Amino acid sequence: MESKKAEKRSEIKQTSSFWVWVIASVIFRLILIYFPQNLNLSSRPEVSTPLTSLRRLAEGYWLKQSSMSPYSGSMYHGSPLLLSLLGPLTVNGIEGQPNHLQCGLLFVLADVVSAMLLRATGQSLQMSYSRSLKLLGLVQLSKNSEMLSSGDIAALVYLWNPFTIVASVGLSTSPIENLMIILSLYGASKRLSSLAAFGWVMATHLSLYPVVLIIPLIFLLGYGPDGPPRKLFLQRRCIKDGTNPISDNFCQQDELLNQSNLPVTFSWKPVIHFLFWVSVWSVYVMVLCGMSVKQNGGMWEMFKSTYGFILTVEDLSPNMGVLWYFFAEVFDFFRNFFLIVFHVNILFMILPLAVRLNHRPCFLAFVYIAISSMLKSYPSVGDSALYLGLLGWFVFELADMQFSFFLFCGYVGVSILSPVMHNLWIWRGTGNANFYYATAMAFACFQIILVVESVSAVLNHDRMLRKLSVTDP
């Protein structure tokens, strides 16, 4: 009785401390948003890209209000729906307050909602994973996994990540895109097909690269949240029946006879509902976009200035990515070839990762997002903030990940050196483009190491579960 009361008191204390940190993060953001001129973050290439810059969005809205196409020239390349949502906020400010304040408040709200969705999704992942461990007879391991709340960790990592704060204060539209991606993962984890479809359609419409997330979303809807490999349950049943778990014939027969009783079986019903709602939301978004650009160039100009702009890498202004410098130096004769190589490189990784990590759809989504952030045309710190926040869901599985301290120091070092090198190149004239591009290459290498080591840690964790499930009675 006393132990239960102690556990309840600790839970209340943990919850209260969580909300204290959330409120503190909001206050910190509001202070920075109210005095942004001293920081000048909105002009930083690491924060604002041609797709996420609020300045470009304000220019596009001005063109639209002047009865011209918002895609005239080369300023705006975002969604017309985002233009209709944020455009009025860039013009109609609060009396006596900075003009950008309303947009800043909207981005802060998007960050908080994203954190709450991360927390709710992390809690459902943790409950499902703990239940799977108990079914495997790993009770002690299940208790260990419940010691830390992965949902709280993911939410706080996202809120207090400097990349997230800088993206929000720097008036980048990345918080809106991240919110849509997290919303789709949350809807899929709760098997709310319409919500997952809405988040995925909007995220793909805003940024294109989230289109690859349809695979982990289907796995998440069909199989449910992340869990141990499915064959571990079959092996456990074989052991209980007194049969050698290495005997494939018996286990295959057992699978056929008892497939309906397995904790992890693919359900087609939510997937079909998801695909139906994807078609509904896609048509709805296209209709709204058509109505928005009907008088200003039509749908073809919108596709050319948004998705075409992303795929052809027309803007070669410096950013955190590795494509701008490469395409500034490559001969035009080879440009189309290398465009295909870089974009198809993302697609080549989809199938093998999906086959190997189909039992961990949320972790698969993290890997896809991290890879897209490395290879996308116009990356920003907002993209890195998203996958680093998702990493908090897997603190238990990644407890033995190697090079953690090295990666932490690398991310901190790149974050400090990037603006320094940019200043030496652009403003002081004592450096050149190679200085800044070297930090972008280093950042890409650290991201590769993070993805490789995290995948290795999760696979090693699965092997450890297999060994324990076979040896434990």
Short mmCIF file of C-alpha atoms in Angstrom, two decimals:
data_model
loop_
_atom_site.label_atom_id
_atom_site.label_comp_id
_atom_site.label_asym_id
_atom_site.label_seq_id
_atom_site.Cartn_x
_atom_site.Cartn_y
_atom_site.Cartn_z
CA MET A 1 0.00 0.00 0.00
CA GLU A 2 2.77 2.41 0.92
CA SER A 3 4.72 1.51 -2.21
CA LYS A 4 1.70 2.38 -4.36
CA LYS A 5 1.34 5.73 -2.61
CA ALA A 6 5.04 6.42 -3.13
CA GLU A 7 4.72 5.57 -6.82
CA LYS A 8 1.70 7.86 -7.14
CA ARG A 9 3.56 10.72 -5.44
CA SER A 10 6.53 10.24 -7.76
CA GLU A 11 4.25 10.28 -10.81
CA ILE A 12 2.59 13.51 -9.64
CA LYS A 13 6.00 15.06 -8.99
CA GLN A 14 7.26 13.96 -12.40
CA THR A 15 4.17 15.37 -14.14
CA SER A 16 4.38 18.69 -12.32
CA SER A 17 8.08 19.06 -13.15
CA PHE A 18 7.29 18.28 -16.79
CA TRP A 19 4.76 21.10 -16.99
CA VAL A 20 7.17 23.48 -15.26
CA TRP A 21 9.73 22.83 -18.00
CA VAL A 22 7.06 23.25 -20.70
CA ILE A 23 5.94 26.62 -19.32
CA ALA A 24 9.56 27.74 -18.95
CA SER A 25 10.24 26.87 -22.61
CA VAL A 26 7.22 28.92 -23.72
CA ILE A 27 8.29 31.94 -21.63
CA PHE A 28 11.82 31.67 -23.01
CA ARG A 29 10.50 31.66 -26.57
CA LEU A 30 8.23 34.64 -25.95
CA ILE A 31 11.14 36.67 -24.58
CA LEU A 32 13.26 35.90 -27.61
CA ILE A 33 10.40 36.59 -30.04
CA TYR A 34 9.68 39.98 -28.50
CA PHE A 35 13.30 41.09 -29.00
CA PRO A 36 14.35 39.39 -32.23
CA GLN A 37 16.14 42.30 -33.90
CA ASN A 38 19.21 41.85 -31.73
CA LEU A 39 19.45 38.19 -32.80
CA ASN A 40 18.70 38.65 -36.51
CA LEU A 41 17.96 34.93 -36.83
CA SER A 42 15.50 35.28 -39.70
CA SER A 43 18.35 36.13 -42.08
CA ARG A 44 20.51 33.17 -41.10
CA PRO A 45 20.88 30.54 -43.88
CA GLU A 46 20.77 27.78 -41.25
CA VAL A 47 17.31 28.92 -40.13
CA SER A 48 15.49 30.32 -43.17
CA THR A 49 15.58 28.66 -46.56
CA PRO A 50 13.83 29.68 -49.79
CA LEU A 51 10.98 27.35 -48.75
CA THR A 52 10.63 28.31 -45.07
CA SER A 53 11.49 32.02 -44.97
CA LEU A 54 8.71 34.23 -43.59
CA ARG A 55 10.19 37.22 -45.43
CA ARG A 56 9.67 35.47 -48.74
CA LEU A 57 6.16 34.53 -47.67
CA ALA A 58 5.39 38.19 -46.88
CA GLU A 59 6.70 39.15 -50.32
CA GLY A 60 4.49 36.51 -51.96
CA TYR A 61 1.47 37.77 -50.05
CA TRP A 62 2.19 41.34 -51.16
CA LEU A 63 2.32 40.18 -54.78
CA LYS A 64 -0.99 38.36 -54.34
CA GLN A 65 -2.62 41.43 -52.80
CA SER A 66 -1.35 43.41 -55.79
CA SER A 67 -3.25 41.07 -58.16
CA MET A 68 -0.06 39.38 -59.30
CA SER A 69 1.02 35.79 -59.03
CA PRO A 70 2.76 35.09 -55.69
CA TYR A 71 5.20 32.97 -57.68
CA SER A 72 6.31 35.84 -59.90
CA GLY A 73 10.06 36.21 -59.87
CA SER A 74 11.95 33.91 -57.54
CA MET A 75 10.85 34.97 -54.06
CA TYR A 76 8.08 32.68 -52.85
CA HIS A 77 8.07 28.91 -53.36
CA GLY A 78 5.75 27.67 -50.64
CA SER A 79 2.18 26.47 -50.47
CA PRO A 80 -0.68 28.84 -51.42
CA LEU A 81 -2.55 27.54 -48.38
CA LEU A 82 0.30 28.59 -46.10
CA LEU A 83 0.27 31.93 -47.88
CA SER A 84 -3.42 32.39 -47.09
CA LEU A 85 -2.89 31.36 -43.45
CA LEU A 86 0.24 33.33 -42.54
CA GLY A 87 0.07 36.13 -45.12
CA PRO A 88 -2.47 38.29 -43.26
CA LEU A 89 -0.47 37.92 -40.04
CA THR A 90 2.57 39.51 -41.70
CA VAL A 91 0.54 42.63 -42.53
CA ASN A 92 -1.99 43.07 -39.72
CA GLY A 93 0.09 43.37 -36.57
CA ILE A 94 -1.02 44.12 -33.04
CA GLU A 95 -1.10 47.85 -32.33
CA GLY A 96 2.05 48.99 -30.58
CA GLN A 97 3.72 45.58 -31.04
CA PRO A 98 6.20 44.25 -33.64
CA ASN A 99 4.58 43.15 -36.93
CA HIS A 100 6.00 39.65 -36.67
CA LEU A 101 4.60 39.00 -33.19
CA GLN A 102 1.47 37.18 -34.35
CA CYS A 103 3.45 34.80 -36.55
CA GLY A 104 5.88 34.21 -33.70
CA LEU A 105 3.04 33.34 -31.33
CA LEU A 106 1.63 30.93 -33.91
CA PHE A 107 5.01 29.18 -34.23
CA VAL A 108 5.31 28.90 -30.44
CA LEU A 109 1.84 27.36 -30.33
CA ALA A 110 2.85 24.91 -33.08
CA ASP A 111 5.92 23.88 -31.05
CA VAL A 112 3.86 23.30 -27.90
CA VAL A 113 1.22 21.26 -29.74
CA SER A 114 3.96 19.22 -31.42
CA ALA A 115 5.52 18.52 -28.03
CA MET A 116 2.19 17.38 -26.59
CA LEU A 117 1.65 15.05 -29.55
CA LEU A 118 5.17 13.70 -29.13
CA ARG A 119 4.43 13.05 -25.48
CA ALA A 120 1.13 11.26 -26.17
CA THR A 121 2.67 9.16 -28.93
CA GLY A 122 5.67 8.29 -26.77
CA GLN A 123 3.41 7.16 -23.92
CA SER A 124 1.43 4.86 -26.21
CA LEU A 125 4.67 3.47 -27.67
CA GLN A 126 6.01 2.80 -24.17
CA MET A 127 2.83 1.07 -23.01
CA SER A 128 2.69 -1.12 -26.11
CA TYR A 129 6.38 -2.02 -25.85
CA SER A 130 6.10 -2.88 -22.16
CA ARG A 131 3.11 -5.11 -22.90
CA SER A 132 5.08 -6.91 -25.62
CA LEU A 133 7.99 -7.54 -23.25
CA LYS A 134 5.63 -9.05 -20.68
CA LEU A 135 4.22 -11.38 -23.33
CA LEU A 136 7.78 -12.54 -23.98
CA GLY A 137 8.24 -13.20 -20.27
CA LEU A 138 10.76 -10.37 -19.84
CA VAL A 139 9.07 -8.84 -16.81
CA GLN A 140 12.19 -7.26 -15.31
CA LEU A 141 13.11 -5.69 -18.64
CA SER A 142 9.56 -4.37 -18.89
CA LYS A 143 9.90 -2.69 -15.51
CA ASN A 144 13.19 -1.13 -16.55
CA SER A 145 11.61 0.30 -19.69
CA GLU A 146 8.91 1.97 -17.57
CA MET A 147 11.39 3.80 -15.34
CA LEU A 148 11.80 6.67 -17.81
CA SER A 149 8.89 8.25 -19.64
CA SER A 150 9.98 8.33 -23.26
CA GLY A 151 7.07 10.63 -24.13
CA ASP A 152 8.16 13.26 -21.60
CA ILE A 153 11.77 13.00 -22.75
CA ALA A 154 10.84 13.40 -26.42
CA ALA A 155 8.61 16.40 -25.69
CA LEU A 156 11.22 18.18 -23.56
CA VAL A 157 14.02 17.42 -26.01
CA TYR A 158 11.92 18.93 -28.77
CA LEU A 159 10.95 22.02 -26.77
CA TRP A 160 14.43 22.75 -25.39
CA ASN A 161 16.43 21.78 -28.44
CA PRO A 162 18.30 24.92 -29.58
CA PHE A 163 17.46 24.01 -33.18
CA THR A 164 13.73 24.09 -32.39
CA ILE A 165 14.01 27.39 -30.51
CA VAL A 166 16.05 29.01 -33.25
CA ALA A 167 13.60 27.86 -35.95
CA SER A 168 10.65 29.27 -34.01
CA VAL A 169 12.28 32.56 -33.02
CA GLY A 170 13.83 32.95 -36.46
CA LEU A 171 10.34 33.08 -38.00
CA SER A 172 10.76 29.96 -40.10
CA THR A 173 7.71 27.98 -41.20
CA SER A 174 9.44 24.73 -40.17
CA PRO A 175 7.34 24.42 -36.96
CA ILE A 176 4.19 24.12 -39.10
CA GLU A 177 5.74 21.39 -41.27
CA ASN A 178 7.02 19.52 -38.22
CA LEU A 179 3.59 19.71 -36.62
CA MET A 180 1.98 18.04 -39.63
CA ILE A 181 4.52 15.20 -39.62
CA ILE A 182 4.11 14.59 -35.88
CA LEU A 183 0.33 14.77 -36.26
CA SER A 184 0.41 12.01 -38.87
CA LEU A 185 2.54 9.78 -36.61
CA TYR A 186 0.26 10.47 -33.67
CA GLY A 187 -2.85 9.63 -35.69
CA ALA A 188 -1.30 6.41 -36.97
CA SER A 189 -0.19 5.32 -33.48
CA LYS A 190 -3.76 5.80 -32.24
CA ARG A 191 -5.11 4.19 -35.44
CA LEU A 192 -7.02 7.36 -36.31
CA SER A 193 -6.82 6.92 -40.07
CA SER A 194 -8.39 10.26 -41.02
CA LEU A 195 -6.03 12.23 -38.75
CA ALA A 196 -2.96 10.34 -39.96
CA ALA A 197 -4.00 10.90 -43.57
CA PHE A 198 -4.58 14.62 -42.99
CA GLY A 199 -1.16 15.07 -41.39
CA TRP A 200 0.62 13.12 -44.13
CA VAL A 201 -1.16 14.93 -46.99
CA MET A 202 -0.46 18.36 -45.49
CA ALA A 203 3.17 17.53 -44.67
CA THR A 204 3.74 16.25 -48.21
CA HIS A 205 1.99 19.28 -49.66
CA LEU A 206 4.19 21.68 -47.66
CA SER A 207 7.55 19.98 -48.09
CA LEU A 208 7.29 17.02 -50.56
CA TYR A 209 9.90 14.85 -48.77
CA PRO A 210 7.45 13.46 -46.16
CA VAL A 211 5.92 11.43 -48.99
CA VAL A 212 8.32 8.61 -48.00
CA LEU A 213 6.60 8.41 -44.60
CA ILE A 214 3.62 6.61 -46.12
CA ILE A 215 5.44 3.28 -45.57
CA PRO A 216 6.00 3.63 -41.80
CA LEU A 217 2.48 5.05 -41.46
CA ILE A 218 1.02 1.96 -43.15
CA PHE A 219 3.12 -0.30 -40.90
CA LEU A 220 2.03 1.70 -37.85
CA LEU A 221 -1.64 1.40 -38.78
CA GLY A 222 -1.37 -2.26 -39.74
CA TYR A 223 0.95 -3.65 -37.08
CA GLY A 224 0.51 -1.09 -34.33
CA PRO A 225 3.30 0.66 -32.37
CA ASP A 226 6.91 -0.51 -32.23
CA GLY A 227 7.59 -3.88 -30.67
CA PRO A 228 10.04 -6.79 -30.68
CA PRO A 229 10.41 -8.84 -33.89
CA ARG A 230 7.30 -10.88 -34.59
CA LYS A 231 9.11 -14.22 -34.74
CA LEU A 232 10.13 -13.85 -31.09
CA PHE A 233 6.51 -14.51 -30.07
CA LEU A 234 6.48 -17.65 -32.23
CA GLN A 235 9.72 -18.85 -30.68
CA ARG A 236 8.38 -18.15 -27.21
CA ARG A 237 5.28 -20.23 -27.95
CA CYS A 238 7.46 -23.05 -29.24
CA ILE A 239 9.45 -23.01 -25.99
CA LYS A 240 6.28 -23.10 -23.90
CA ASP A 241 5.08 -26.10 -25.89
CA GLY A 242 8.37 -27.87 -25.20
CA THR A 243 9.48 -27.72 -28.83
CA ASN A 244 12.90 -26.76 -30.11
CA PRO A 245 12.60 -23.11 -31.26
CA ILE A 246 15.08 -23.80 -34.03
CA SER A 247 12.61 -26.19 -35.64
CA ASP A 248 11.25 -24.04 -38.45
CA ASN A 249 8.62 -26.57 -39.58
CA PHE A 250 6.81 -26.64 -36.26
CA CYS A 251 6.96 -22.88 -35.87
CA GLN A 252 5.57 -22.35 -39.35
CA GLN A 253 2.66 -24.69 -38.57
CA ASP A 254 2.17 -22.93 -35.26
CA GLU A 255 2.10 -19.60 -37.08
CA LEU A 256 -0.61 -20.81 -39.42
CA LEU A 257 -2.74 -22.25 -36.62
CA ASN A 258 -2.41 -19.42 -34.13
CA GLN A 259 -1.84 -16.36 -36.26
CA SER A 260 -5.01 -14.69 -35.03
CA ASN A 261 -3.79 -14.93 -31.43
CA LEU A 262 -0.47 -13.23 -32.05
CA PRO A 263 -0.01 -9.79 -30.50
CA VAL A 264 1.33 -8.46 -33.79
CA THR A 265 -0.80 -9.24 -36.84
CA PHE A 266 -1.28 -6.95 -39.80
CA SER A 267 -4.71 -5.34 -39.94
CA TRP A 268 -5.84 -4.14 -43.36
CA LYS A 269 -8.93 -2.27 -42.22
CA PRO A 270 -7.21 0.88 -40.85
CA VAL A 271 -4.83 0.87 -43.83
CA ILE A 272 -7.73 0.88 -46.30
CA HIS A 273 -9.39 3.66 -44.32
CA PHE A 274 -6.09 5.56 -44.38
CA LEU A 275 -5.75 5.28 -48.16
CA PHE A 276 -9.35 6.38 -48.58
CA TRP A 277 -8.80 9.46 -46.41
CA VAL A 278 -5.54 10.20 -48.23
CA SER A 279 -7.47 10.43 -51.49
CA VAL A 280 -10.16 12.59 -49.86
CA TRP A 281 -7.71 15.03 -48.26
CA SER A 282 -5.58 15.16 -51.42
CA VAL A 283 -8.56 16.15 -53.53
CA TYR A 284 -9.62 18.69 -50.91
CA VAL A 285 -6.15 20.27 -50.78
CA MET A 286 -5.90 20.40 -54.57
CA VAL A 287 -9.31 22.08 -54.81
CA LEU A 288 -8.31 24.70 -52.24
CA CYS A 289 -5.01 25.31 -54.02
CA GLY A 290 -6.82 25.61 -57.35
CA MET A 291 -9.20 28.18 -55.92
CA SER A 292 -6.29 30.10 -54.40
CA VAL A 293 -4.17 30.33 -57.56
CA LYS A 294 -7.00 30.40 -60.09
CA GLN A 295 -6.46 34.07 -60.87
CA ASN A 296 -2.68 33.94 -60.52
CA GLY A 297 -1.08 31.49 -62.91
CA GLY A 298 -3.01 28.32 -62.15
CA MET A 299 -1.99 24.94 -60.79
CA TRP A 300 0.84 24.33 -63.27
CA GLU A 301 2.73 27.40 -62.11
CA MET A 302 2.19 26.36 -58.50
CA PHE A 303 3.64 22.88 -59.11
CA LYS A 304 6.55 24.30 -61.07
CA SER A 305 7.38 26.90 -58.40
CA THR A 306 7.03 24.55 -55.42
CA TYR A 307 7.80 20.89 -56.19
CA GLY A 308 9.72 21.75 -59.35
CA PHE A 309 11.81 24.26 -57.39
CA ILE A 310 12.63 21.56 -54.82
CA LEU A 311 13.55 18.87 -57.35
CA THR A 312 15.62 21.07 -59.70
CA VAL A 313 17.58 22.90 -56.95
CA GLU A 314 17.32 26.25 -58.71
CA ASP A 315 18.37 28.39 -55.74
CA LEU A 316 22.05 27.88 -54.91
CA SER A 317 22.20 30.21 -51.92
CA PRO A 318 24.19 28.75 -49.00
CA ASN A 319 22.42 26.48 -46.52
CA MET A 320 23.14 23.55 -44.20
CA GLY A 321 22.88 21.03 -47.01
CA VAL A 322 25.45 19.55 -49.35
CA LEU A 323 23.75 20.23 -52.69
CA TRP A 324 24.14 24.01 -53.13
CA TYR A 325 27.93 24.03 -53.42
CA PHE A 326 28.02 20.87 -55.51
CA PHE A 327 25.59 22.21 -58.12
CA ALA A 328 27.32 25.58 -58.13
CA GLU A 329 30.50 23.81 -59.26
CA VAL A 330 29.18 21.00 -61.48
CA PHE A 331 29.03 21.46 -65.26
CA ASP A 332 25.55 22.10 -66.64
CA PHE A 333 25.92 19.09 -68.92
CA PHE A 334 25.97 16.77 -65.87
CA ARG A 335 23.44 18.69 -63.78
CA ASN A 336 20.37 16.56 -64.60
CA PHE A 337 22.31 13.34 -64.02
CA PHE A 338 23.40 14.37 -60.53
CA LEU A 339 19.94 15.67 -59.71
CA ILE A 340 18.61 12.17 -60.39
CA VAL A 341 21.44 10.59 -58.39
CA PHE A 342 20.85 12.69 -55.27
CA HIS A 343 17.07 12.34 -55.26
CA VAL A 344 17.01 8.64 -56.12
CA ASN A 345 19.55 8.03 -53.36
CA ILE A 346 16.74 8.64 -50.85
CA LEU A 347 14.46 6.17 -52.63
CA PHE A 348 17.13 3.45 -52.74
CA MET A 349 17.18 3.28 -48.95
CA ILE A 350 13.42 2.97 -48.49
CA LEU A 351 12.87 -0.69 -49.34
CA PRO A 352 15.74 -2.37 -47.43
CA LEU A 353 15.05 -0.30 -44.31
CA ALA A 354 11.33 -1.09 -44.54
CA VAL A 355 12.03 -4.83 -44.80
CA ARG A 356 14.43 -4.82 -41.85
CA LEU A 357 12.52 -2.44 -39.55
CA ASN A 358 8.89 -3.26 -40.37
CA HIS A 359 8.28 -4.19 -36.70
CA ARG A 360 9.42 -0.70 -35.61
CA PRO A 361 7.46 1.75 -37.77
CA CYS A 362 8.07 4.82 -35.57
CA PHE A 363 11.81 4.20 -35.57
CA LEU A 364 11.61 3.64 -39.33
CA ALA A 365 9.95 7.06 -39.64
CA PHE A 366 12.80 8.59 -37.63
CA VAL A 367 15.36 7.05 -39.98
CA TYR A 368 13.50 8.25 -43.09
CA ILE A 369 13.21 11.78 -41.71
CA ALA A 370 16.91 11.89 -40.78
CA ILE A 371 17.98 10.67 -44.24
CA SER A 372 15.68 13.17 -45.95
CA SER A 373 17.10 15.96 -43.79
CA MET A 374 20.60 15.08 -45.00
CA LEU A 375 19.81 14.88 -48.70
CA LYS A 376 16.98 17.38 -49.21
CA SER A 377 17.53 20.40 -51.41
CA TYR A 378 17.04 23.13 -48.81
CA PRO A 379 17.56 21.78 -45.28
CA SER A 380 17.37 23.89 -42.12
CA VAL A 381 17.79 23.47 -38.39
CA GLY A 382 14.04 22.83 -38.15
CA ASP A 383 14.47 19.52 -39.98
CA SER A 384 17.17 18.40 -37.56
CA ALA A 385 15.05 19.50 -34.59
CA LEU A 386 12.29 17.13 -35.72
CA TYR A 387 14.31 13.92 -35.91
CA LEU A 388 16.24 14.75 -32.73
CA GLY A 389 12.90 15.09 -30.95
CA LEU A 390 11.73 11.74 -32.31
CA LEU A 391 14.96 10.20 -31.00
CA GLY A 392 13.62 10.69 -27.47
CA TRP A 393 11.02 7.97 -28.09
CA PHE A 394 13.75 5.32 -28.15
CA VAL A 395 15.84 6.17 -25.08
CA PHE A 396 15.49 2.61 -23.77
CA GLU A 397 16.49 0.92 -27.02
CA LEU A 398 19.36 3.36 -27.64
CA ALA A 399 20.80 3.18 -24.13
CA ASP A 400 23.86 1.30 -25.43
CA MET A 401 24.38 3.40 -28.57
CA GLN A 402 28.03 4.11 -29.29
CA PHE A 403 29.63 7.51 -29.93
CA SER A 404 26.82 9.38 -28.14
CA PHE A 405 29.17 11.90 -26.53
CA PHE A 406 31.10 12.29 -29.79
CA LEU A 407 27.88 13.05 -31.68
CA PHE A 408 26.76 15.52 -29.04
CA CYS A 409 30.07 17.40 -29.25
CA GLY A 410 29.91 17.26 -33.04
CA TYR A 411 26.44 18.80 -33.20
CA VAL A 412 27.46 21.52 -30.73
CA GLY A 413 30.67 22.23 -32.63
CA VAL A 414 28.95 22.49 -36.01
CA SER A 415 26.27 24.75 -34.52
CA ILE A 416 28.97 27.14 -33.29
CA LEU A 417 31.29 26.98 -36.28
CA SER A 418 28.62 27.36 -38.97
CA PRO A 419 27.74 31.02 -38.23
CA VAL A 420 31.43 31.79 -37.61
CA MET A 421 32.48 30.45 -41.01
CA HIS A 422 29.59 32.22 -42.69
CA ASN A 423 30.66 35.50 -41.10
CA LEU A 424 34.27 35.02 -42.22
CA TRP A 425 33.14 34.33 -45.76
CA ILE A 426 30.33 36.85 -46.34
CA TRP A 427 31.02 39.78 -44.04
CA ARG A 428 34.72 39.86 -43.19
CA GLY A 429 36.00 38.53 -46.50
CA THR A 430 38.82 36.60 -44.82
CA GLY A 431 37.43 33.20 -45.87
CA ASN A 432 35.66 31.64 -48.83
CA ALA A 433 32.77 29.29 -49.60
CA ASN A 434 34.92 26.26 -48.71
CA PHE A 435 34.98 27.38 -45.08
CA TYR A 436 31.20 27.33 -44.78
CA TYR A 437 30.74 24.23 -46.92
CA ALA A 438 33.19 22.33 -44.71
CA THR A 439 30.81 22.78 -41.75
CA ALA A 440 27.91 21.56 -43.91
CA MET A 441 29.90 18.45 -44.87
CA ALA A 442 30.83 17.84 -41.23
CA PHE A 443 27.19 18.19 -40.23
CA ALA A 444 26.16 15.65 -42.89
CA CYS A 445 28.81 13.22 -41.61
CA PHE A 446 27.54 13.53 -38.04
CA GLN A 447 24.01 12.86 -39.24
CA ILE A 448 25.18 9.75 -41.09
CA ILE A 449 26.93 8.49 -37.96
CA LEU A 450 23.80 9.16 -35.91
CA VAL A 451 21.60 7.17 -38.29
CA VAL A 452 24.05 4.27 -38.61
CA GLU A 453 24.71 3.99 -34.87
CA SER A 454 21.04 4.31 -33.91
CA VAL A 455 20.00 1.59 -36.36
CA SER A 456 22.82 -0.64 -35.12
CA ALA A 457 21.79 -0.05 -31.50
CA VAL A 458 18.16 -0.97 -32.21
CA LEU A 459 19.15 -4.12 -34.09
CA ASN A 460 21.48 -5.11 -31.25
CA HIS A 461 18.63 -4.52 -28.82
CA ASP A 462 16.43 -6.87 -30.85
CA ARG A 463 19.15 -9.53 -30.78
CA MET A 464 19.40 -9.14 -27.03
CA LEU A 465 15.63 -9.62 -26.71
CA ARG A 466 15.82 -12.76 -28.82
CA LYS A 467 18.56 -14.20 -26.65
CA LEU A 468 16.71 -13.40 -23.42
CA SER A 469 13.36 -14.70 -24.69
CA VAL A 470 14.94 -18.02 -25.64
CA THR A 471 16.97 -18.50 -22.46
CA ASP A 472 14.40 -17.27 -19.89
CA PRO A 473 11.89 -19.87 -18.74
#
